[in-house]
Amino acid sequence: AQRVTQPEKLLSVFKGAPVELKCNYSYSGSPELFWYVQYSRQRLQLLLRHISRESIKGFTADLNKGETSFHLKKPFAQEEDSAMYYCALRQGSSNTGKLIFGQGTTLQVKP
Amino acid sequence: SQTIHQWPATLVQPVGSPLSLECTVEGTSNPNLYWYRQAAGRGLQLLFYSVGIGQISSEVPQNLSASRPQDRQFILSSKKLLLSDSGFYLCAWIEKTGAGELFFGEGSRLTVL
C-alpha cells in the first residue's frame, strides 16, 4: 500500500539555522513526490515537486529511491518559513491525479 | 484564470443532522475533483475523488458521501452527522491528465456537537 510518513509533528528552529523536514514513503512503483505548504490563514499550496529539481524559497528536496525518502531542506531558516508542511506522493502512472499525504510537520522558526 | 470556491467556510451542526458542503471550480473544464479531510494528528486524508460527472470513488469507508452533479461542482454530504465527522474539509482540483499541481480551496471547518 502507498504510504507517506512524516515522523515529526513539530520542528522548532531558530532563525538562520538549517532545516530538514523528513519524509519517507512506501510505494513499489515510480512515484512522484511533492511538498505542499500551508501558511497561516492561506490555502494549501504546492511548494515543490521532485521532477522539477528546482529550489523554491531556498528549499530543496532530493528523491532518494534507495532510502525511499524525500526530505525537505533549507540551509538558513527564515521566520516567514513558519508553516505546516505536507509531503505527498502520486503514483507515477496514475491519471487520477490523486495525492497521498503525510501527517504534516509544523515548522516553527523562532527569532 | 482558474479559481476554486468552497462554502460554507464554517459550520456548526448537531449530531444526527444532515450535511452539505459545496465546491465549485471556475476557469477549467472536466477537472478531476477531490475531497480531503484535515484532522489533527492524521494529516490530510483523501475521502473521495471524481474524474467526471457522476463518477465518484471513495477512498475510505465512512459516514459521508460525495456527488458530482455538474462538471465543475463537487458536493460532500451526510444524512446524519457523527461527532467524528468534525474536521477541516478541503476541496481540490487538477487538470484532466492528472499531472501537475493540485489546487486547493480555502476549506470548510465543520464542528459537530
Short mmCIF file of N, CA, C and O in Angstrom, two decimals, chain B residues 2-108:
data_model
loop_
_atom_site.label_atom_id
_atom_site.label_comp_id
_atom_site.label_asym_id
_atom_site.label_seq_id
_atom_site.Cartn_x
_atom_site.Cartn_y
_atom_site.Cartn_z
N GLN B 2 -7.99 30.09 -13.26
CA GLN B 2 -8.84 29.13 -12.56
C GLN B 2 -8.98 29.50 -11.09
O GLN B 2 -8.04 29.97 -10.47
N THR B 3 -10.18 29.28 -10.58
CA THR B 3 -10.42 29.50 -9.15
C THR B 3 -11.27 28.37 -8.61
O THR B 3 -11.97 27.70 -9.37
N ILE B 4 -11.20 28.20 -7.32
CA ILE B 4 -11.99 27.16 -6.66
C ILE B 4 -12.63 27.77 -5.42
O ILE B 4 -11.97 28.49 -4.67
N HIS B 5 -13.92 27.51 -5.25
CA HIS B 5 -14.66 28.08 -4.13
C HIS B 5 -15.28 26.97 -3.31
O HIS B 5 -15.81 26.00 -3.87
N GLN B 6 -15.25 27.16 -2.01
CA GLN B 6 -15.89 26.23 -1.09
C GLN B 6 -16.80 27.00 -0.16
O GLN B 6 -16.43 28.08 0.30
N TRP B 7 -17.94 26.39 0.18
CA TRP B 7 -18.80 27.00 1.20
C TRP B 7 -19.70 25.95 1.83
O TRP B 7 -19.93 24.90 1.23
N PRO B 8 -20.10 26.22 3.07
CA PRO B 8 -19.73 27.38 3.88
C PRO B 8 -18.32 27.26 4.43
O PRO B 8 -17.76 26.17 4.45
N ALA B 9 -17.78 28.36 4.90
CA ALA B 9 -16.43 28.35 5.45
C ALA B 9 -16.41 27.69 6.82
O ALA B 9 -15.45 27.02 7.18
N THR B 10 -17.44 27.92 7.59
CA THR B 10 -17.56 27.29 8.90
C THR B 10 -18.99 26.81 9.10
O THR B 10 -19.93 27.42 8.59
N LEU B 11 -19.11 25.74 9.86
CA LEU B 11 -20.42 25.14 10.07
C LEU B 11 -20.43 24.44 11.42
O LEU B 11 -19.51 23.67 11.71
N VAL B 12 -21.45 24.72 12.23
CA VAL B 12 -21.62 24.01 13.49
C VAL B 12 -22.96 23.30 13.42
O VAL B 12 -24.00 23.94 13.23
N GLN B 13 -22.91 21.98 13.56
CA GLN B 13 -24.11 21.17 13.37
C GLN B 13 -24.29 20.20 14.54
O GLN B 13 -23.30 19.68 15.07
N PRO B 14 -25.51 19.90 14.91
CA PRO B 14 -25.74 18.89 15.95
C PRO B 14 -25.58 17.49 15.39
O PRO B 14 -25.76 17.25 14.18
N VAL B 15 -25.23 16.57 16.26
CA VAL B 15 -25.16 15.16 15.90
C VAL B 15 -26.51 14.72 15.32
O VAL B 15 -27.57 15.08 15.83
N GLY B 16 -26.44 13.97 14.24
CA GLY B 16 -27.66 13.45 13.63
C GLY B 16 -28.26 14.34 12.56
O GLY B 16 -29.19 13.94 11.85
N SER B 17 -27.72 15.54 12.40
CA SER B 17 -28.25 16.45 11.38
C SER B 17 -27.57 16.17 10.04
O SER B 17 -26.51 15.55 9.99
N PRO B 18 -28.18 16.63 8.93
CA PRO B 18 -27.56 16.41 7.62
C PRO B 18 -26.46 17.43 7.33
O PRO B 18 -26.32 18.44 8.02
N LEU B 19 -25.68 17.11 6.29
CA LEU B 19 -24.57 17.99 5.91
C LEU B 19 -24.53 18.14 4.40
O LEU B 19 -24.78 17.17 3.66
N SER B 20 -24.20 19.33 3.97
CA SER B 20 -23.91 19.55 2.56
C SER B 20 -22.83 20.62 2.45
O SER B 20 -23.03 21.76 2.84
N LEU B 21 -21.68 20.22 1.95
CA LEU B 21 -20.59 21.15 1.66
C LEU B 21 -20.44 21.20 0.15
O LEU B 21 -20.43 20.17 -0.52
N GLU B 22 -20.28 22.41 -0.37
CA GLU B 22 -20.24 22.56 -1.81
C GLU B 22 -18.92 23.15 -2.28
O GLU B 22 -18.31 23.98 -1.61
N CYS B 23 -18.51 22.70 -3.46
CA CYS B 23 -17.27 23.15 -4.05
C CYS B 23 -17.51 23.38 -5.53
O CYS B 23 -18.11 22.53 -6.21
N THR B 24 -17.06 24.53 -6.04
CA THR B 24 -17.16 24.77 -7.48
C THR B 24 -15.82 25.28 -8.00
O THR B 24 -15.09 25.97 -7.30
N VAL B 25 -15.54 24.92 -9.23
CA VAL B 25 -14.31 25.32 -9.88
C VAL B 25 -14.67 26.17 -11.08
O VAL B 25 -15.63 25.86 -11.80
N GLU B 26 -13.90 27.22 -11.32
CA GLU B 26 -14.13 28.09 -12.47
C GLU B 26 -12.87 28.16 -13.31
O GLU B 26 -11.76 28.04 -12.80
N GLY B 27 -13.06 28.36 -14.60
CA GLY B 27 -11.93 28.60 -15.48
C GLY B 27 -11.26 27.36 -16.03
O GLY B 27 -10.19 27.46 -16.63
N THR B 28 -11.88 26.21 -15.85
CA THR B 28 -11.34 24.99 -16.41
C THR B 28 -12.49 24.05 -16.73
O THR B 28 -13.60 24.22 -16.23
N SER B 29 -12.22 23.06 -17.58
CA SER B 29 -13.26 22.09 -17.95
C SER B 29 -12.83 20.69 -17.62
O SER B 29 -11.64 20.35 -17.75
N ASN B 30 -13.80 19.89 -17.17
CA ASN B 30 -13.58 18.48 -16.93
C ASN B 30 -12.38 18.20 -16.01
O ASN B 30 -11.55 17.34 -16.30
N PRO B 31 -12.31 18.90 -14.90
CA PRO B 31 -11.19 18.64 -13.98
C PRO B 31 -11.42 17.36 -13.18
O PRO B 31 -12.56 16.88 -13.09
N ASN B 32 -10.37 16.83 -12.60
CA ASN B 32 -10.51 15.81 -11.55
C ASN B 32 -10.75 16.58 -10.25
O ASN B 32 -10.09 17.60 -10.00
N LEU B 33 -11.67 16.08 -9.43
CA LEU B 33 -12.02 16.78 -8.19
C LEU B 33 -11.83 15.87 -6.99
O LEU B 33 -11.99 14.64 -7.10
N TYR B 34 -11.52 16.46 -5.85
CA TYR B 34 -11.18 15.69 -4.65
C TYR B 34 -11.78 16.34 -3.41
O TYR B 34 -11.87 17.57 -3.32
N TRP B 35 -12.11 15.49 -2.44
CA TRP B 35 -12.42 15.94 -1.08
C TRP B 35 -11.40 15.32 -0.14
O TRP B 35 -11.23 14.10 -0.11
N TYR B 36 -10.74 16.18 0.63
CA TYR B 36 -9.82 15.75 1.67
C TYR B 36 -10.34 16.22 3.02
O TYR B 36 -11.04 17.22 3.12
N ARG B 37 -9.94 15.50 4.07
CA ARG B 37 -10.21 15.95 5.43
C ARG B 37 -8.88 16.12 6.14
O ARG B 37 -8.00 15.25 6.08
N GLN B 38 -8.74 17.25 6.82
CA GLN B 38 -7.53 17.57 7.56
C GLN B 38 -7.87 17.46 9.03
O GLN B 38 -8.66 18.23 9.55
N ALA B 39 -7.31 16.47 9.69
CA ALA B 39 -7.58 16.27 11.11
C ALA B 39 -6.26 16.26 11.87
O ALA B 39 -5.25 15.76 11.36
N ALA B 40 -6.29 16.79 13.07
CA ALA B 40 -5.09 16.87 13.89
C ALA B 40 -4.50 15.48 14.10
O ALA B 40 -5.21 14.55 14.48
N GLY B 41 -3.21 15.37 13.84
CA GLY B 41 -2.53 14.09 14.06
C GLY B 41 -2.72 13.07 12.97
O GLY B 41 -2.09 12.02 12.98
N ARG B 42 -3.60 13.38 12.01
CA ARG B 42 -3.86 12.41 10.94
C ARG B 42 -3.55 12.98 9.57
O ARG B 42 -3.73 12.30 8.58
N GLY B 43 -3.13 14.21 9.54
CA GLY B 43 -2.75 14.79 8.26
C GLY B 43 -3.93 14.99 7.34
O GLY B 43 -5.06 15.18 7.76
N LEU B 44 -3.65 14.91 6.05
CA LEU B 44 -4.66 15.09 5.02
C LEU B 44 -5.10 13.72 4.50
O LEU B 44 -4.31 12.99 3.92
N GLN B 45 -6.36 13.42 4.71
CA GLN B 45 -6.88 12.12 4.31
C GLN B 45 -7.78 12.30 3.10
O GLN B 45 -8.74 13.07 3.13
N LEU B 46 -7.50 11.57 2.02
CA LEU B 46 -8.34 11.62 0.84
C LEU B 46 -9.62 10.86 1.11
O LEU B 46 -9.59 9.70 1.50
N LEU B 47 -10.76 11.54 0.91
CA LEU B 47 -12.07 10.92 1.16
C LEU B 47 -12.69 10.42 -0.13
O LEU B 47 -13.12 9.27 -0.22
N PHE B 48 -12.78 11.30 -1.13
CA PHE B 48 -13.41 10.97 -2.40
C PHE B 48 -12.67 11.66 -3.53
O PHE B 48 -12.07 12.71 -3.34
N TYR B 49 -12.77 11.05 -4.72
CA TYR B 49 -12.33 11.77 -5.90
C TYR B 49 -13.26 11.43 -7.05
O TYR B 49 -13.96 10.42 -7.04
N SER B 50 -13.23 12.33 -8.04
CA SER B 50 -14.12 12.18 -9.19
C SER B 50 -13.38 12.57 -10.47
O SER B 50 -12.77 13.64 -10.53
N VAL B 51 -13.46 11.71 -11.47
CA VAL B 51 -12.82 12.00 -12.75
C VAL B 51 -13.83 12.48 -13.78
O VAL B 51 -13.45 12.80 -14.92
N GLY B 52 -15.13 12.53 -13.41
CA GLY B 52 -16.14 13.02 -14.34
C GLY B 52 -17.50 13.10 -13.68
O GLY B 52 -17.69 12.62 -12.54
N ILE B 53 -18.44 13.69 -14.37
CA ILE B 53 -19.81 13.84 -13.84
C ILE B 53 -20.36 12.48 -13.45
O ILE B 53 -20.31 11.53 -14.24
N GLY B 54 -20.88 12.42 -12.24
CA GLY B 54 -21.49 11.19 -11.76
C GLY B 54 -20.53 10.08 -11.39
O GLY B 54 -20.95 9.02 -10.94
N GLN B 55 -19.24 10.30 -11.55
CA GLN B 55 -18.23 9.28 -11.23
C GLN B 55 -17.55 9.62 -9.91
O GLN B 55 -16.85 10.62 -9.82
N ILE B 56 -17.80 8.80 -8.91
CA ILE B 56 -17.27 9.04 -7.57
C ILE B 56 -16.53 7.80 -7.10
O ILE B 56 -17.06 6.69 -7.19
N SER B 57 -15.33 8.01 -6.60
CA SER B 57 -14.56 6.93 -5.98
C SER B 57 -14.35 7.27 -4.52
O SER B 57 -13.94 8.38 -4.20
N SER B 58 -14.65 6.31 -3.66
CA SER B 58 -14.48 6.51 -2.22
C SER B 58 -13.19 5.85 -1.77
O SER B 58 -12.90 4.72 -2.15
N GLU B 59 -12.44 6.58 -1.00
CA GLU B 59 -11.16 6.07 -0.55
C GLU B 59 -11.22 5.39 0.81
O GLU B 59 -10.43 4.51 1.10
N VAL B 60 -12.15 5.84 1.65
CA VAL B 60 -12.25 5.26 2.99
C VAL B 60 -13.72 5.07 3.34
O VAL B 60 -14.55 5.90 2.99
N PRO B 61 -14.05 3.97 4.02
CA PRO B 61 -15.44 3.78 4.45
C PRO B 61 -15.79 4.79 5.53
O PRO B 61 -14.99 5.06 6.41
N GLN B 62 -16.96 5.37 5.42
CA GLN B 62 -17.30 6.42 6.36
C GLN B 62 -18.77 6.79 6.26
O GLN B 62 -19.51 6.22 5.46
N ASN B 63 -19.10 7.78 7.04
CA ASN B 63 -20.46 8.25 7.13
C ASN B 63 -20.80 9.30 6.08
O ASN B 63 -21.89 9.84 6.07
N LEU B 64 -19.87 9.59 5.21
CA LEU B 64 -20.05 10.66 4.25
C LEU B 64 -20.25 10.11 2.84
O LEU B 64 -19.88 8.98 2.55
N SER B 65 -20.79 10.95 1.96
CA SER B 65 -20.91 10.60 0.54
C SER B 65 -20.58 11.83 -0.28
O SER B 65 -20.53 12.95 0.24
N ALA B 66 -20.32 11.61 -1.55
CA ALA B 66 -19.99 12.72 -2.45
C ALA B 66 -20.79 12.56 -3.73
O ALA B 66 -21.16 11.47 -4.12
N SER B 67 -21.02 13.70 -4.37
CA SER B 67 -21.71 13.68 -5.65
C SER B 67 -21.12 14.76 -6.55
O SER B 67 -20.57 15.76 -6.08
N ARG B 68 -21.25 14.52 -7.85
CA ARG B 68 -20.77 15.50 -8.84
C ARG B 68 -21.88 15.67 -9.87
O ARG B 68 -21.87 15.04 -10.92
N PRO B 69 -22.82 16.54 -9.57
CA PRO B 69 -23.97 16.71 -10.47
C PRO B 69 -23.65 17.51 -11.74
O PRO B 69 -24.34 17.36 -12.75
N GLN B 70 -22.62 18.31 -11.67
CA GLN B 70 -22.19 19.09 -12.84
C GLN B 70 -20.67 18.98 -12.97
O GLN B 70 -19.98 18.62 -12.01
N ASP B 71 -20.17 19.36 -14.12
CA ASP B 71 -18.75 19.18 -14.41
C ASP B 71 -17.85 19.82 -13.37
O ASP B 71 -16.83 19.26 -12.99
N ARG B 72 -18.22 21.01 -12.91
CA ARG B 72 -17.33 21.74 -12.02
C ARG B 72 -17.90 21.93 -10.62
O ARG B 72 -17.56 22.86 -9.91
N GLN B 73 -18.78 21.01 -10.24
CA GLN B 73 -19.41 21.08 -8.93
C GLN B 73 -19.22 19.76 -8.20
O GLN B 73 -19.49 18.68 -8.75
N PHE B 74 -18.76 19.85 -6.96
CA PHE B 74 -18.49 18.65 -6.16
C PHE B 74 -19.10 18.87 -4.79
O PHE B 74 -18.83 19.89 -4.15
N ILE B 75 -19.92 17.93 -4.34
CA ILE B 75 -20.66 18.12 -3.09
C ILE B 75 -20.33 16.99 -2.13
O ILE B 75 -20.29 15.81 -2.52
N LEU B 76 -20.11 17.35 -0.89
CA LEU B 76 -19.87 16.39 0.18
C LEU B 76 -21.09 16.40 1.09
O LEU B 76 -21.53 17.46 1.52
N SER B 77 -21.63 15.21 1.38
CA SER B 77 -22.88 15.14 2.11
C SER B 77 -22.85 14.09 3.20
O SER B 77 -22.03 13.19 3.19
N SER B 78 -23.81 14.26 4.10
CA SER B 78 -24.09 13.22 5.09
C SER B 78 -25.57 13.31 5.45
O SER B 78 -26.13 14.40 5.52
N LYS B 79 -26.18 12.16 5.69
CA LYS B 79 -27.58 12.17 6.11
C LYS B 79 -27.68 12.41 7.61
O LYS B 79 -28.61 13.07 8.08
N LYS B 80 -26.71 11.86 8.35
CA LYS B 80 -26.72 12.01 9.82
C LYS B 80 -25.30 12.15 10.31
O LYS B 80 -24.54 11.18 10.32
N LEU B 81 -24.95 13.31 10.77
CA LEU B 81 -23.58 13.57 11.21
C LEU B 81 -23.25 12.87 12.53
O LEU B 81 -24.10 12.73 13.42
N LEU B 82 -21.99 12.46 12.61
CA LEU B 82 -21.44 11.90 13.84
C LEU B 82 -20.43 12.88 14.42
O LEU B 82 -19.90 13.74 13.70
N LEU B 83 -20.15 12.73 15.70
CA LEU B 83 -19.13 13.59 16.33
C LEU B 83 -17.80 13.48 15.59
O LEU B 83 -17.08 14.46 15.41
N SER B 84 -17.49 12.26 15.15
CA SER B 84 -16.21 12.01 14.49
C SER B 84 -16.10 12.64 13.10
O SER B 84 -15.03 12.62 12.49
N ASP B 85 -17.20 13.21 12.61
CA ASP B 85 -17.14 13.90 11.31
C ASP B 85 -16.57 15.30 11.42
O ASP B 85 -16.29 15.95 10.41
N SER B 86 -16.39 15.78 12.63
CA SER B 86 -15.79 17.11 12.82
C SER B 86 -14.41 17.16 12.18
O SER B 86 -13.64 16.20 12.27
N GLY B 87 -14.12 18.29 11.56
CA GLY B 87 -12.80 18.43 10.93
C GLY B 87 -12.80 19.56 9.94
O GLY B 87 -13.76 20.31 9.81
N PHE B 88 -11.69 19.66 9.24
CA PHE B 88 -11.49 20.70 8.23
C PHE B 88 -11.49 20.01 6.89
O PHE B 88 -10.64 19.15 6.63
N TYR B 89 -12.44 20.37 6.03
CA TYR B 89 -12.63 19.68 4.76
C TYR B 89 -12.11 20.56 3.62
O TYR B 89 -12.46 21.75 3.51
N LEU B 90 -11.30 19.96 2.79
CA LEU B 90 -10.69 20.67 1.68
C LEU B 90 -11.11 20.07 0.35
O LEU B 90 -11.03 18.85 0.17
N CYS B 91 -11.54 20.92 -0.55
CA CYS B 91 -11.82 20.52 -1.92
C CYS B 91 -10.60 20.88 -2.77
O CYS B 91 -9.92 21.87 -2.48
N ALA B 92 -10.34 20.08 -3.77
CA ALA B 92 -9.19 20.36 -4.64
C ALA B 92 -9.48 19.90 -6.06
O ALA B 92 -10.36 19.05 -6.28
N TRP B 93 -8.73 20.46 -7.01
CA TRP B 93 -8.90 20.04 -8.39
C TRP B 93 -7.54 19.96 -9.07
O TRP B 93 -6.56 20.55 -8.65
N ILE B 94 -7.55 19.20 -10.18
CA ILE B 94 -6.36 19.08 -11.00
C ILE B 94 -6.82 18.94 -12.44
O ILE B 94 -7.94 18.50 -12.70
N GLU B 95 -5.95 19.28 -13.38
CA GLU B 95 -6.33 19.15 -14.77
C GLU B 95 -6.57 17.68 -15.12
O GLU B 95 -6.08 16.78 -14.44
N LYS B 96 -7.29 17.42 -16.19
CA LYS B 96 -7.78 16.09 -16.54
C LYS B 96 -6.68 15.04 -16.65
O LYS B 96 -6.88 13.89 -16.31
N THR B 97 -5.50 15.42 -17.10
CA THR B 97 -4.43 14.42 -17.26
C THR B 97 -4.01 13.82 -15.92
O THR B 97 -3.38 12.77 -15.88
N GLY B 98 -4.32 14.51 -14.84
CA GLY B 98 -3.89 14.02 -13.54
C GLY B 98 -2.47 14.39 -13.20
O GLY B 98 -1.98 14.08 -12.12
N ALA B 99 -1.82 15.07 -14.10
CA ALA B 99 -0.45 15.52 -13.85
C ALA B 99 -0.50 16.93 -13.29
O ALA B 99 -1.52 17.58 -13.30
N GLY B 100 0.64 17.40 -12.84
CA GLY B 100 0.69 18.79 -12.43
C GLY B 100 0.23 19.04 -11.01
O GLY B 100 0.13 18.13 -10.18
N GLU B 101 -0.07 20.27 -10.76
CA GLU B 101 -0.34 20.74 -9.41
C GLU B 101 -1.79 20.53 -9.00
O GLU B 101 -2.71 20.69 -9.80
N LEU B 102 -1.97 20.17 -7.74
CA LEU B 102 -3.30 20.07 -7.14
C LEU B 102 -3.61 21.42 -6.51
O LEU B 102 -2.82 21.94 -5.72
N PHE B 103 -4.75 22.00 -6.87
CA PHE B 103 -5.15 23.31 -6.34
C PHE B 103 -6.25 23.13 -5.31
O PHE B 103 -7.26 22.48 -5.56
N PHE B 104 -6.05 23.76 -4.15
CA PHE B 104 -6.97 23.59 -3.04
C PHE B 104 -7.88 24.80 -2.83
O PHE B 104 -7.48 25.94 -3.08
N GLY B 105 -9.07 24.52 -2.31
CA GLY B 105 -9.95 25.57 -1.86
C GLY B 105 -9.53 26.04 -0.48
O GLY B 105 -8.56 25.55 0.10
N GLU B 106 -10.30 26.98 0.04
CA GLU B 106 -9.95 27.57 1.34
C GLU B 106 -10.39 26.71 2.51
O GLU B 106 -10.00 26.96 3.64
N GLY B 107 -11.22 25.73 2.24
CA GLY B 107 -11.61 24.80 3.30
C GLY B 107 -12.90 25.16 4.00
O GLY B 107 -13.33 26.32 4.01
N SER B 108 -13.51 24.13 4.60
CA SER B 108 -14.73 24.30 5.38
C SER B 108 -14.53 23.62 6.73
O SER B 108 -14.22 22.43 6.78
#
